[in-house]
Short mmCIF file of C-alpha atoms and ligand atoms in Angstrom, two decimals:
data_model
loop_
_atom_site.label_atom_id
_atom_site.label_comp_id
_atom_site.label_asym_id
_atom_site.label_seq_id
_atom_site.Cartn_x
_atom_site.Cartn_y
_atom_site.Cartn_z
CA MET A 1 30.32 -99.08 2.97
CA SER A 2 27.01 -98.17 1.42
CA GLU A 3 25.98 -97.39 -1.82
CA THR A 4 24.11 -93.81 -3.03
CA ILE A 5 22.92 -92.58 -6.13
CA PHE A 6 26.13 -91.39 -6.88
CA SER A 7 27.62 -95.37 -7.44
CA LYS A 8 25.55 -95.97 -9.72
CA ILE A 9 26.24 -92.57 -11.92
CA ILE A 10 30.04 -94.22 -11.75
CA ASN A 11 28.87 -97.14 -12.81
CA LYS A 12 26.17 -95.88 -15.37
CA GLU A 13 23.00 -97.62 -14.20
CA ILE A 14 21.93 -94.67 -13.79
CA PRO A 15 22.36 -92.24 -17.33
CA SER A 16 24.21 -88.52 -15.95
CA ASP A 17 25.96 -86.58 -18.40
CA VAL A 18 29.51 -87.17 -18.41
CA VAL A 19 32.33 -84.22 -18.85
CA TYR A 20 35.75 -85.70 -17.41
CA GLU A 21 35.77 -89.39 -16.21
CA ASP A 22 39.75 -91.58 -15.31
CA ASP A 23 40.89 -94.06 -13.02
CA LEU A 24 40.53 -92.31 -9.92
CA SER A 25 37.40 -89.67 -10.50
CA PHE A 26 33.96 -89.06 -12.16
CA ALA A 27 32.43 -85.58 -13.22
CA PHE A 28 28.67 -84.67 -14.31
CA ARG A 29 26.68 -81.93 -14.32
CA ASP A 30 24.28 -81.58 -11.64
CA ILE A 31 21.24 -82.68 -12.38
CA ASN A 32 20.14 -79.01 -10.52
CA PRO A 33 22.11 -76.74 -11.37
CA GLN A 34 22.99 -73.61 -9.08
CA ALA A 35 24.95 -71.60 -12.10
CA PRO A 36 25.71 -72.03 -16.07
CA VAL A 37 28.42 -73.79 -15.41
CA HIS A 38 27.46 -76.55 -12.53
CA ILE A 39 29.79 -79.78 -12.52
CA LEU A 40 29.97 -82.54 -9.40
CA ILE A 41 34.13 -83.94 -9.13
CA ILE A 42 33.87 -87.29 -7.50
CA PRO A 43 36.21 -89.60 -6.67
CA LYS A 44 34.99 -93.37 -7.84
CA LYS A 45 35.96 -94.65 -3.80
CA PRO A 46 33.55 -94.49 -1.72
CA ILE A 47 34.23 -91.68 0.34
CA PRO A 48 30.47 -90.51 2.48
CA GLN A 49 32.32 -87.43 3.56
CA LEU A 50 36.01 -85.53 3.47
CA THR A 51 36.15 -86.47 7.29
CA ASP A 52 36.32 -89.74 5.81
CA ALA A 53 39.46 -89.46 4.57
CA ALA A 54 42.56 -90.82 4.81
CA ILE A 55 45.97 -90.29 4.76
CA SER A 56 46.28 -93.28 2.03
CA ASP A 57 43.80 -90.93 0.69
CA GLN A 58 45.83 -87.60 0.21
CA GLU A 59 46.64 -88.05 -3.87
CA LEU A 60 43.69 -88.75 -4.27
CA LEU A 61 41.96 -85.52 -2.78
CA GLY A 62 44.92 -83.72 -4.35
CA HIS A 63 43.91 -85.32 -7.80
CA LEU A 64 40.77 -84.07 -7.10
CA MET A 65 41.20 -80.55 -7.06
CA LEU A 66 43.48 -80.94 -10.34
CA VAL A 67 40.49 -82.80 -11.97
CA ALA A 68 38.58 -79.16 -11.37
CA ASN A 69 41.19 -76.87 -13.23
CA LYS A 70 41.30 -79.50 -15.76
CA VAL A 71 37.13 -79.35 -15.64
CA ALA A 72 37.09 -75.03 -15.90
CA GLU A 73 39.41 -75.52 -18.95
CA MET A 74 37.37 -77.53 -20.97
CA GLU A 75 34.22 -75.70 -19.49
CA GLY A 76 36.25 -72.59 -20.51
CA VAL A 77 36.10 -70.87 -17.10
CA VAL A 78 38.96 -71.29 -15.61
CA ASP A 79 39.64 -67.67 -14.94
CA ALA A 80 36.85 -67.52 -12.18
CA PHE A 81 35.03 -70.85 -10.92
CA ARG A 82 33.78 -71.82 -7.66
CA LEU A 83 34.55 -74.66 -5.34
CA VAL A 84 32.70 -75.64 -2.90
CA LEU A 85 32.54 -79.21 -0.54
CA ASN A 86 29.54 -79.45 2.40
CA ASN A 87 30.76 -82.04 4.78
CA GLY A 88 27.77 -83.87 6.35
CA ALA A 89 24.40 -82.79 6.40
CA GLY A 90 24.12 -79.50 8.68
CA ALA A 91 26.30 -77.73 5.53
CA GLY A 92 23.80 -79.26 3.24
CA GLN A 93 25.67 -82.33 1.79
CA GLU A 94 22.62 -84.27 1.07
CA VAL A 95 24.26 -87.18 -1.09
CA MET A 96 27.00 -89.05 1.02
CA HIS A 97 29.65 -89.78 -1.00
CA MET A 98 31.92 -86.76 -1.34
CA HIS A 99 31.42 -84.64 -4.03
CA PHE A 100 33.25 -80.66 -5.25
CA HIS A 101 30.78 -78.62 -6.98
CA LEU A 102 32.24 -76.94 -9.48
CA LEU A 103 30.67 -73.22 -10.18
CA ALA A 104 31.04 -71.19 -12.81
CA GLY A 105 29.19 -68.54 -15.28
CA ARG A 106 27.76 -65.81 -13.10
CA SER A 107 28.75 -63.70 -10.01
CA PHE A 108 28.85 -65.41 -6.96
CA THR A 109 29.13 -62.94 -3.19
CA TRP A 110 30.61 -63.63 0.12
CA PRO A 111 30.16 -64.88 2.29
CA PRO A 112 28.41 -68.17 0.26
CA GLY A 113 25.60 -68.86 2.93
P1 DGP B 201 25.06 -81.89 -1.48
O1 DGP B 201 23.56 -81.04 -1.36
O2 DGP B 201 26.32 -81.59 -1.27
O3 DGP B 201 25.09 -83.19 -1.73
O4 DGP B 201 24.98 -82.14 -2.92
C1 DGP B 201 24.54 -83.33 -4.07
C2 DGP B 201 23.93 -82.85 -5.64
O5 DGP B 201 23.75 -84.03 -6.56
C3 DGP B 201 23.01 -81.41 -5.91
O6 DGP B 201 23.25 -81.14 -5.77
C4 DGP B 201 21.76 -82.22 -6.51
C5 DGP B 201 22.62 -83.08 -7.24
N1 DGP B 201 22.49 -85.01 -7.25
C6 DGP B 201 21.56 -85.23 -6.80
N2 DGP B 201 21.32 -86.43 -7.32
C7 DGP B 201 21.74 -86.49 -9.23
C8 DGP B 201 21.25 -87.00 -9.50
O7 DGP B 201 20.35 -88.53 -10.06
N3 DGP B 201 22.45 -86.47 -10.90
C9 DGP B 201 23.39 -85.35 -11.14
N4 DGP B 201 23.27 -85.33 -12.51
N5 DGP B 201 22.60 -85.23 -9.56
C10 DGP B 201 22.65 -85.42 -8.69
#
């Protein structure tokens, strides 16, 4: 599995503004925030994109959603946040280490564009 910048962030080879960390996951502030709160939630396991996840990753994927709830609570945005996952370059994924964007602190439109 090829290493991405997110592996280096998890390993603290590259500094980041860490919001939350546990054995399975890592959450840190996006370097290019698209909202007042913009946090990336990633598995420590380097799954390139969601469609690479296997049945054996089921618990991990559920865990990431619960981490999103926890991070939203910590940031005081539990009432309104958006969770975005870009799967594949065509959907806007630039870093091939799957990640959720947790966005909050402004109003959002639908469809997301
Ligand atoms: P995506 O386009 O869905 O692959 O989102 C990748 C996000 O990662 C993008 O919003 C910018 C963010 N990002 C890229 N490099 C770094 C970095 O070195 N540090 C931090 N904190 N965020 C990064």
